[in-house]
CSV table of C-alpha atoms and ligand atoms in Angstrom, one decimal:
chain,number,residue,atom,x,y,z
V,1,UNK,CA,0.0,0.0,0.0
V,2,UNK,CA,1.3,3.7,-1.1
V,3,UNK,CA,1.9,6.0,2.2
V,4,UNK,CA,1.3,9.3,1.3
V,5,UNK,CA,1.9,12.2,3.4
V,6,UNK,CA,0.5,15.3,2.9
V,7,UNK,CA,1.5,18.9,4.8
V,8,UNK,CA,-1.4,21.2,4.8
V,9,UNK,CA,-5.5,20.0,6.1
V,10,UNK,CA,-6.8,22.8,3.5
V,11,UNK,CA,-9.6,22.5,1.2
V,12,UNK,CA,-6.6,21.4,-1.5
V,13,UNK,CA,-4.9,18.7,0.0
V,14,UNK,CA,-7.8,17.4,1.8
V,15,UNK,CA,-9.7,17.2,-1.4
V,16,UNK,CA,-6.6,15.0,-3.1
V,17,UNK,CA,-7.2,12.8,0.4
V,18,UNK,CA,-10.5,11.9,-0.9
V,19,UNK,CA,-9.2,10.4,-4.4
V,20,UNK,CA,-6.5,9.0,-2.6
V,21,UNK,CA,-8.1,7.2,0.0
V,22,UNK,CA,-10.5,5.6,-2.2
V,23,UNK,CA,-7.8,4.2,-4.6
V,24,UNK,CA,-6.2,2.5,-1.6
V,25,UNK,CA,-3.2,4.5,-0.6
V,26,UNK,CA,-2.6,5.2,3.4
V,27,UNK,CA,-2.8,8.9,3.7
V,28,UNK,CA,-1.3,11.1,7.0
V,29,UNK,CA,-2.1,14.5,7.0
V,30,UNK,CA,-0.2,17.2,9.0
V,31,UNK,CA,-1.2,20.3,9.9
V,32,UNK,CA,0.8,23.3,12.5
V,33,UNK,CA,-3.0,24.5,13.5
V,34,UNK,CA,-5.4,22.9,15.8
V,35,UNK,CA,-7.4,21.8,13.8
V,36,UNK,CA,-7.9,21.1,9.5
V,37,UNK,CA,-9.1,24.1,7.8
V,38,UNK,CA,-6.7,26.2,6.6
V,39,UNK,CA,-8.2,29.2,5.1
V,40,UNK,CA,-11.8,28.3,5.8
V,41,UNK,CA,-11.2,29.0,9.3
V,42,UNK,CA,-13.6,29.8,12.0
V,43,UNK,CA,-13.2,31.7,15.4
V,44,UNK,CA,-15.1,31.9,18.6
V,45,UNK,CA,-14.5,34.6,21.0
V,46,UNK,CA,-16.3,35.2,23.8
V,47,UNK,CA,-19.9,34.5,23.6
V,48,UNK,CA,-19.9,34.9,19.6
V,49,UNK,CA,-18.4,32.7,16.4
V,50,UNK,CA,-17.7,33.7,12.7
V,51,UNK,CA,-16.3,32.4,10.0
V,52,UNK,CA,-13.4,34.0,9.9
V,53,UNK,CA,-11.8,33.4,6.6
V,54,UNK,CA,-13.4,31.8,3.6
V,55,UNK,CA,-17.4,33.3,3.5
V,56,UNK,CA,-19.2,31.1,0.8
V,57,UNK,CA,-18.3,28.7,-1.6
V,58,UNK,CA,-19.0,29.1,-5.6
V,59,UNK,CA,-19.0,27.0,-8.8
V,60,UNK,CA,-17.8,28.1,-12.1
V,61,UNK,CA,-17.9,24.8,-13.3
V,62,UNK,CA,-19.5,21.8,-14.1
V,63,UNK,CA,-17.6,19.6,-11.9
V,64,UNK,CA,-17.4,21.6,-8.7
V,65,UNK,CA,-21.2,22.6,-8.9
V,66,UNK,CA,-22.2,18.5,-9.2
V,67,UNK,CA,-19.9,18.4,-5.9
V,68,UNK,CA,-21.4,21.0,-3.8
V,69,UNK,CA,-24.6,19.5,-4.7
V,70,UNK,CA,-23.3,16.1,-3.0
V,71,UNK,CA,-22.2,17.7,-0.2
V,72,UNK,CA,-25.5,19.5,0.1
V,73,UNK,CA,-27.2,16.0,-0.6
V,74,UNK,CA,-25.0,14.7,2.9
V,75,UNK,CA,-25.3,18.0,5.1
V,76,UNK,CA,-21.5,19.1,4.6
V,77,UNK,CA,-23.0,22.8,3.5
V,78,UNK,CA,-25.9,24.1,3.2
V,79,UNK,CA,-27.3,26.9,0.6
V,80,UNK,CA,-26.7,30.6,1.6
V,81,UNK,CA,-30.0,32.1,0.6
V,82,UNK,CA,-28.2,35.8,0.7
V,83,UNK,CA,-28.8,39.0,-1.5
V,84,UNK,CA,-25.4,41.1,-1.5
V,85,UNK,CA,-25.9,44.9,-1.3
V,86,UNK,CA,-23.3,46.9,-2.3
V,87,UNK,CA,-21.8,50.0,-1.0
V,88,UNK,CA,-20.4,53.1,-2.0
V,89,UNK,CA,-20.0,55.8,0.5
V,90,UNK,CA,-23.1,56.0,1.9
V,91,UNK,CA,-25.1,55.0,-0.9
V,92,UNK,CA,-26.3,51.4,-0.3
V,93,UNK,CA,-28.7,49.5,-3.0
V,94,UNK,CA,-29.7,45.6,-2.9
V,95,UNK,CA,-27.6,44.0,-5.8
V,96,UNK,CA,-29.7,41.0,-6.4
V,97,UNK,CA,-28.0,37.9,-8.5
V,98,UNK,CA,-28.1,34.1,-9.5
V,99,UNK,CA,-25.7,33.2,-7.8
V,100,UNK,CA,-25.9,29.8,-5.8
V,101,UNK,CA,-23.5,30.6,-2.5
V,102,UNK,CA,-22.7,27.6,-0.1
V,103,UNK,CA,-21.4,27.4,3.3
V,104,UNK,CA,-20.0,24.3,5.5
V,105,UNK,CA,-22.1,23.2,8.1
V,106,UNK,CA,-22.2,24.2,11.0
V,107,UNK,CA,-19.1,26.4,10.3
V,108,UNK,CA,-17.1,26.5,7.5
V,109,UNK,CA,-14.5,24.0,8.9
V,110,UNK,CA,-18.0,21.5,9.2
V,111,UNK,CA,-16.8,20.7,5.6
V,112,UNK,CA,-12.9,19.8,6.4
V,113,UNK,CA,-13.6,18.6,9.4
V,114,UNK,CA,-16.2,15.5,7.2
V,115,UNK,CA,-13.7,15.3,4.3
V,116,UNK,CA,-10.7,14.6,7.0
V,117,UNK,CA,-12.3,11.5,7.7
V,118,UNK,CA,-11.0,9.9,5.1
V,119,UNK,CA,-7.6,10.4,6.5
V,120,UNK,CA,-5.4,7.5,8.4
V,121,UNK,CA,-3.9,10.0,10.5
V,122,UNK,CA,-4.4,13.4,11.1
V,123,UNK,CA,-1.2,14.9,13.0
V,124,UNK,CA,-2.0,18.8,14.3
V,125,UNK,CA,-0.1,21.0,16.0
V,126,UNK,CA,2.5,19.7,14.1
V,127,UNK,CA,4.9,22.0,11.3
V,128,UNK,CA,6.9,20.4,9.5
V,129,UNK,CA,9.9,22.8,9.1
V,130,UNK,CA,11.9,20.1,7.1
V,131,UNK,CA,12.1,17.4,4.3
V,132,UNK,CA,14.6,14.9,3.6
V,133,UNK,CA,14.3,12.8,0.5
V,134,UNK,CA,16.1,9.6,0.7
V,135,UNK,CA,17.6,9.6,-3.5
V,136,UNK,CA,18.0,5.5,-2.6
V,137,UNK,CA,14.2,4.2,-1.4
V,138,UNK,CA,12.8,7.1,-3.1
V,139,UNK,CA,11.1,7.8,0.1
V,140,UNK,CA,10.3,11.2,2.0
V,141,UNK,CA,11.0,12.2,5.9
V,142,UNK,CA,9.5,14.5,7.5
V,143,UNK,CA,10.9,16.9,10.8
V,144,UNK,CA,8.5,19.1,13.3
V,145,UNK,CA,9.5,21.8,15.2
V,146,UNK,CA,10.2,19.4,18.0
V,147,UNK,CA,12.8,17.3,15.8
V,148,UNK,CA,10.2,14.6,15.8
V,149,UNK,CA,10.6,12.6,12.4
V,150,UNK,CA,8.0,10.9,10.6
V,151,UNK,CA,8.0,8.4,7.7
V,152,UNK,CA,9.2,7.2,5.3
V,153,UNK,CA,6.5,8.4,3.1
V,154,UNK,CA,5.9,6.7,-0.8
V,155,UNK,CA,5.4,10.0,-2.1
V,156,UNK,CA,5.0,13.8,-0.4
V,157,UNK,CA,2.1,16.6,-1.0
V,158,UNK,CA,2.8,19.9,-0.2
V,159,UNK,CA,-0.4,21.8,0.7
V,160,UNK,CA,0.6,25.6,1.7
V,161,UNK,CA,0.9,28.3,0.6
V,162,UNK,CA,3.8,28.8,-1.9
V,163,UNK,CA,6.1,30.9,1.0
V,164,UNK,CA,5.5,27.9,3.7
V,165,UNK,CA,6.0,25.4,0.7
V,166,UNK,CA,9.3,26.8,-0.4
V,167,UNK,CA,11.9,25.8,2.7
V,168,UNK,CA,10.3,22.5,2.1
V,169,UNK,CA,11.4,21.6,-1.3
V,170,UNK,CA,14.8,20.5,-2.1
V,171,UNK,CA,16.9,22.6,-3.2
V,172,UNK,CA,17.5,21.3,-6.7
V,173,UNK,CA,14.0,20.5,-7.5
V,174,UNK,CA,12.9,22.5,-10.8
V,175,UNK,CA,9.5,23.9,-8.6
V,176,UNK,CA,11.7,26.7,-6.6
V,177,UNK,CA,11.0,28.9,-9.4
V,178,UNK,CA,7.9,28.3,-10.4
V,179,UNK,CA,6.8,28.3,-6.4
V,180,UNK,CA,9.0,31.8,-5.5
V,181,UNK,CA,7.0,33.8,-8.6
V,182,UNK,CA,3.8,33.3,-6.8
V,183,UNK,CA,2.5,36.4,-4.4
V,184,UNK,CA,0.0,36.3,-1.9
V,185,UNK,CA,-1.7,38.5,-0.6
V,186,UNK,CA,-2.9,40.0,2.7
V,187,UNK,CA,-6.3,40.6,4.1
V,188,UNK,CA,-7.1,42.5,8.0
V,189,UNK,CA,-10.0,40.8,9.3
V,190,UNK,CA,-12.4,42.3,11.8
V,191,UNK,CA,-14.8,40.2,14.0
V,192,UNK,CA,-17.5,41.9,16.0
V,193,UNK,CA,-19.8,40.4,18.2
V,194,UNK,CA,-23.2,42.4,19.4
V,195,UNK,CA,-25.7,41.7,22.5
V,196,UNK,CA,-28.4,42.8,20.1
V,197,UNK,CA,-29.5,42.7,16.1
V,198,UNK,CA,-28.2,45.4,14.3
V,199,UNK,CA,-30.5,47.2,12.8
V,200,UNK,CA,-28.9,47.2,9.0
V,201,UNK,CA,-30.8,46.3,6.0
V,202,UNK,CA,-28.5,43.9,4.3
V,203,UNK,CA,-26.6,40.7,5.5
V,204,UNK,CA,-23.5,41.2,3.8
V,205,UNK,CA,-22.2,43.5,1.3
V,206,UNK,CA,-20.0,44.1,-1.2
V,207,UNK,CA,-18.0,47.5,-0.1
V,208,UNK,CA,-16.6,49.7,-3.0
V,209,UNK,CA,-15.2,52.4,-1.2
V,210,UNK,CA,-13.1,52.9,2.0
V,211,UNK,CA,-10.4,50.4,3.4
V,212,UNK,CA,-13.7,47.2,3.6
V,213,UNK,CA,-14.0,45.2,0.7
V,214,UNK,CA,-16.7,42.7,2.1
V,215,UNK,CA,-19.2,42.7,5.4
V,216,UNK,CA,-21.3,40.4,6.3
V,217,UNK,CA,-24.2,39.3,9.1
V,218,UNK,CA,-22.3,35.3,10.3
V,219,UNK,CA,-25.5,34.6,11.8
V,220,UNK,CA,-28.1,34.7,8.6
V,221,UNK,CA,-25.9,31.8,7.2
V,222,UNK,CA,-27.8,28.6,8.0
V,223,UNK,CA,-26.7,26.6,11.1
V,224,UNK,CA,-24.6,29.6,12.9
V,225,UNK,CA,-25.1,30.7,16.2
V,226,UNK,CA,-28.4,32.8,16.6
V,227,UNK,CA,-26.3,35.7,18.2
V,228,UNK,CA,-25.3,38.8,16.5
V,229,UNK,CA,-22.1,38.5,14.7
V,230,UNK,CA,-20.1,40.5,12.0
V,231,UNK,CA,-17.0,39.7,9.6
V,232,UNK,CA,-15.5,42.8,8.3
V,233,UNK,CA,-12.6,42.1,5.6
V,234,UNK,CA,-10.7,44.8,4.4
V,235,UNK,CA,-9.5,44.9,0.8
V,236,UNK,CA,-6.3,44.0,-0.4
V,237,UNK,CA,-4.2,47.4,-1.2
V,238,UNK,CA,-5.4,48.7,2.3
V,239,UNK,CA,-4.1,45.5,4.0
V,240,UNK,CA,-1.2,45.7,1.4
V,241,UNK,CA,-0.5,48.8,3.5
V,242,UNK,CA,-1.5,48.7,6.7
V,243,UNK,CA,0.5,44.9,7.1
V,244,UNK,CA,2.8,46.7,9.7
V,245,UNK,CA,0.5,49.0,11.4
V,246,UNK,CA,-0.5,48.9,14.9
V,247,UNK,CA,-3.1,46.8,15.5
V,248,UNK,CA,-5.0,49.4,17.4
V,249,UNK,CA,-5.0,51.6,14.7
V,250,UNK,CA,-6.2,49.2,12.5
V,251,UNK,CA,-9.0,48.0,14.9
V,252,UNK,CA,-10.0,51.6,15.0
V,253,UNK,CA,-10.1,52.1,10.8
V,254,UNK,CA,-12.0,49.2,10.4
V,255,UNK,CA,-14.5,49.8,13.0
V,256,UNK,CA,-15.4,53.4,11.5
V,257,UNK,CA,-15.8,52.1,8.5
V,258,UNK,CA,-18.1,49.8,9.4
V,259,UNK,CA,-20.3,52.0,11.4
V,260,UNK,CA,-20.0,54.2,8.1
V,261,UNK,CA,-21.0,50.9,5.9
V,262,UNK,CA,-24.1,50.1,7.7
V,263,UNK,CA,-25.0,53.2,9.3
V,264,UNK,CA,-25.1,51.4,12.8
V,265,UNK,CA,-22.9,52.8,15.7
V,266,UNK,CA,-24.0,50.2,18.5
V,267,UNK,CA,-20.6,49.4,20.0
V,268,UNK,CA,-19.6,45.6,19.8
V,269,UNK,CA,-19.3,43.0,22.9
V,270,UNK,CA,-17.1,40.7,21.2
V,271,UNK,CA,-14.2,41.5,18.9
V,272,UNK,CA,-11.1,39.8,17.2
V,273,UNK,CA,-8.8,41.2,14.8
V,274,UNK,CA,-7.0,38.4,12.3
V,275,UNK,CA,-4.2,39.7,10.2
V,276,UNK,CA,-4.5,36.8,7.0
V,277,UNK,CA,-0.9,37.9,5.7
V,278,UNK,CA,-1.6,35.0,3.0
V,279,UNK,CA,-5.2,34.9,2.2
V,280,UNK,CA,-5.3,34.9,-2.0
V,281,UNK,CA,-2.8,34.4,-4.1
V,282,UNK,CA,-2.6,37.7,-6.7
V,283,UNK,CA,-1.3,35.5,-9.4
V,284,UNK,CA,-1.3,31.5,-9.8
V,285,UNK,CA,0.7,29.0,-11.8
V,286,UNK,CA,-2.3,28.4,-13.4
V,287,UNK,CA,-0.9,24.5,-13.7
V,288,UNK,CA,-3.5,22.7,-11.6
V,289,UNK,CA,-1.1,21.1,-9.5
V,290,UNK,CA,3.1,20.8,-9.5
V,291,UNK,CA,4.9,17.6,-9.9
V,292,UNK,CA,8.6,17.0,-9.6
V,293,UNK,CA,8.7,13.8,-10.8
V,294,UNK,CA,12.7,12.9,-9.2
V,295,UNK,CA,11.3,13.6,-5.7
V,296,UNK,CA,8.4,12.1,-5.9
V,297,UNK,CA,6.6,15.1,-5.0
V,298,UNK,CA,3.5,17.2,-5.9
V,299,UNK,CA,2.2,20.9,-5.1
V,300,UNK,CA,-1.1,21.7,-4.8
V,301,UNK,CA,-3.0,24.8,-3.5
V,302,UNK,CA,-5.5,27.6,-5.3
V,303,UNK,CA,-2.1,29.4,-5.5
V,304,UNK,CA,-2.0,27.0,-8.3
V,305,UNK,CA,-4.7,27.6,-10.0
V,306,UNK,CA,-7.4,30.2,-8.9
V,307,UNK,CA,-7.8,32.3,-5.2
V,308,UNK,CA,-10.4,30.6,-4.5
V,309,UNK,CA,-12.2,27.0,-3.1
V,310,UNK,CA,-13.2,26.0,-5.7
V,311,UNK,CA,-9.5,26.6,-7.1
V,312,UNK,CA,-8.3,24.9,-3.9
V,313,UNK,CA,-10.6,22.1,-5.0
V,314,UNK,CA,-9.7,21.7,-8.8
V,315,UNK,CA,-6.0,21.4,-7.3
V,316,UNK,CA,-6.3,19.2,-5.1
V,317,UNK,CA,-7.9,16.7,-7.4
V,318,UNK,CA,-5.4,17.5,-10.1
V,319,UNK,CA,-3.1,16.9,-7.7
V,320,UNK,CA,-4.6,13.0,-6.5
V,321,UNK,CA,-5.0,12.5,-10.4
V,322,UNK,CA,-1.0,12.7,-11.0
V,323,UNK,CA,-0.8,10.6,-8.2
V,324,UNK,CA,-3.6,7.5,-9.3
V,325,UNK,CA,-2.6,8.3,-13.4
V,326,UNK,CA,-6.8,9.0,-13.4
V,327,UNK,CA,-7.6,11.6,-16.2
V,328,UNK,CA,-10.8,14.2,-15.9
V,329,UNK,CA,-12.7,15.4,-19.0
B,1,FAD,C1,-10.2,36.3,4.5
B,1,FAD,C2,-10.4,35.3,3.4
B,1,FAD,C3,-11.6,35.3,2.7
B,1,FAD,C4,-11.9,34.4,1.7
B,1,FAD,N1,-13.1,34.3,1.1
B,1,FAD,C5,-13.4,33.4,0.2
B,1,FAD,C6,-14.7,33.2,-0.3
B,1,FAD,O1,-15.6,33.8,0.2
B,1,FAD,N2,-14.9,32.2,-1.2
B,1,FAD,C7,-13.9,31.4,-1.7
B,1,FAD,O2,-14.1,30.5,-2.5
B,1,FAD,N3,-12.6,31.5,-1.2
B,1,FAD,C8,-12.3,32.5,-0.3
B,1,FAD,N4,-11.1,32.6,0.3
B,1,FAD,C9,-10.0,31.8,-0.3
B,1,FAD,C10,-10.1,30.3,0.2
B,1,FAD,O3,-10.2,30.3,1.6
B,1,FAD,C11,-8.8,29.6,-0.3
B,1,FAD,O4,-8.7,29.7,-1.7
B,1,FAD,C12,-8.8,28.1,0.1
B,1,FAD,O5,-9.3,27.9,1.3
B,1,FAD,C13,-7.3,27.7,0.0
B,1,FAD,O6,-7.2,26.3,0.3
B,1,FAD,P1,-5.8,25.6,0.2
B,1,FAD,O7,-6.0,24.2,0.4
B,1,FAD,O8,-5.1,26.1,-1.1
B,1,FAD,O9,-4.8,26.2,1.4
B,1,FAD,P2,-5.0,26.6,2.9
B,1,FAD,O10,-6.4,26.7,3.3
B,1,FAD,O11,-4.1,27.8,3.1
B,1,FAD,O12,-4.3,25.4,3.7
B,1,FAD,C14,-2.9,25.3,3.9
B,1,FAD,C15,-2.7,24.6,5.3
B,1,FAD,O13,-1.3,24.3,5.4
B,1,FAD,C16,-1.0,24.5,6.8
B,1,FAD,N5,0.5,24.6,6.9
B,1,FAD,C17,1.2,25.7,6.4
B,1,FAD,N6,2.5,25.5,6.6
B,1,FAD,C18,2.6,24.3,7.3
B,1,FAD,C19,3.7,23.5,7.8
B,1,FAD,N7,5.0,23.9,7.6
B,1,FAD,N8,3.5,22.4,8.4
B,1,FAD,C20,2.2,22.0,8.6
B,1,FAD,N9,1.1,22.6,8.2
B,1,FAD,C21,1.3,23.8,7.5
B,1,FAD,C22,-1.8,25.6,7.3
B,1,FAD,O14,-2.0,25.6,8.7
B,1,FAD,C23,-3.1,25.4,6.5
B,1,FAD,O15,-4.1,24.6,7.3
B,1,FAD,C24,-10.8,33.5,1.3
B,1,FAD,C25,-9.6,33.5,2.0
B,1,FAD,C26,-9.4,34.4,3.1
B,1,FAD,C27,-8.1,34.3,3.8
């Protein structure tokens, strides 16, 4: 039986799990969080929870609509019957569309937490911080912070994002340079928690002006917690330039803006700040997934093909597809 070991629980390499398991290779998965996730993370605090990265899930295609439909089917998400406003200054107008947007269940991590199952091990709090192909068995070792060692592994996934991926690689492999073009960028996230409804038209927004890109009401997603709670992402050139700042300041920035997004100055009872400093890639490979064939080793992320899950998704697969020699139409 193939051991497999792959670095990363995120939506990418827990999606090439699921092809993997099922062609009968023995899969351990490492992660340095608590928990599997990645980038659809969620956060308690106090008496509140949001979703704090990842807020819906899409389909542009075929495939990836027939698979949120299964997971649908087994309770994994659920539909998020929302109509985004959007926001300029303080014009606000209801932007209705077709858009089908899906969320895990209860949180977003319901979904990693169900496809993880299919996973012999699952090893958290654990990052790797080094690699050591053995060139002889063709076989993979694996260090923690700790100088534990695990293996040897048949073949190694890499499931990060491109700067956690790159002191993993050997140093000759021909993926340094295609891995150290890739940028990602950051994202200030704002978490606020009220005793009482907000009383705000909308339940999330798209935000054109001012340092918030996106806002939205946690608890009119299905399956949340009943109490008031709302995710505040900034955009990307603000974060860009704000990375360093005092979180304070920050805070403060965020939480006028918001007050100036939904015209609601109630102050919050609960709040977390979360600085993503990799939350989407600005560009991608575009490849689907990496393989270095001489180290037995594959790449897989939306980093490598589009900032998004469903990007994350496609990779993963592609990735699990090198790896089983299956092909997709
Ligand atoms: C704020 C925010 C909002 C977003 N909103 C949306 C949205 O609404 N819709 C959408 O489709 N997408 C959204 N995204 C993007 C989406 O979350 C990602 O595209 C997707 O989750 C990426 O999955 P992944 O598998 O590529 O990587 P990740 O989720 O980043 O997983 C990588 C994993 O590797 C682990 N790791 C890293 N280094 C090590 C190491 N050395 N050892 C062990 N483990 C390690 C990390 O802990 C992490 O769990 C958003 C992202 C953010 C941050």
């Amino acid at each position: 039986m193939k051991k497999i070991a792959i670095i990363g629980a995120g939506v990418a390499g827990l999606t090439a799990l699921q092809t993997l398991s099922k062609h009968g290779c023995s899969v351990t998965v490492f992660d340095k969080s608590r928990g599997s996730g990645g980038r659809l993370s969620s956060k308690k605090s106090g008496a509140s929870s949001w979703d704090m990265g990842a807020q819906f899930m899409r389909a542009h295609t075929d495939e990836f609509r027939t698979q949120l439909k299964m997971w649908e089917a087994d309770g994994w998400v659920a539909h998020w019957d929302v109509t985004p406003w959007a926001i300029n200054g303080t014009q606000r107008t209801a932007s209705p569309d077709d858009i089908d947007r899906y969320v895990g269940m209860p949180r977003m991590t319901g979904l990693s937490r169900k496809l993880l199952e299919a996973a012999d091990d699952f090893i958290t709090q654990t990052r790797i911080v080094e690699t050591q192909f053995n060139s002889d068995s063709g076989t993979w070792s694996l260090t923690d912070e700790d100088g534990t060692e695990f293996g040897p592994f048949d073949e190694l996934i890499i499931n990060t994002p491109p700067q956690q991926a790159l002191p993993l690689l050997p140093a000759e492999s021909q993926l340094n340079e295609q891995v150290s073009g890739v940028h990602m960028l950051p994202c200030w996230t704002l978490l606020l928690g009220f005793e009482n409804s907000l009383e705000c038209a909308f339940d999330a927004a798209f935000v054109k002006s001012g340092p918030i890109s996106w806002i939205a009401r946690n608890n009119s997603k299905p399956g949340r917690d009943a109490r008031e709670a709302w995710v505040i992402q900034a955009n990307h050139e603000w974060s860009e330039r704000k990375k360093d700042a005092p979180r304070e300041q920050v805070q403060q920035e965020l939480e006028e803006a918001f007050a100036i997004a939904t015209g609601c100055t109630v102050a919050a009872s609960d709040i977390w700040l979360h600085r993503w400093l990799y939350s989407l890639p600005a560009n991608s490979s575009g490849l689907g997934a990496l393989r270095d064939e001489a180290h037995n080793l594959t790449l897989c992320g939306d980093w490598c093909l589009k900032p998004s899950i469903e990007g994350a998704w496609l990779s993963g697969r592609a990735a699990a597809n090198i790896l089983t020699g299956t092909h997709h139409d």
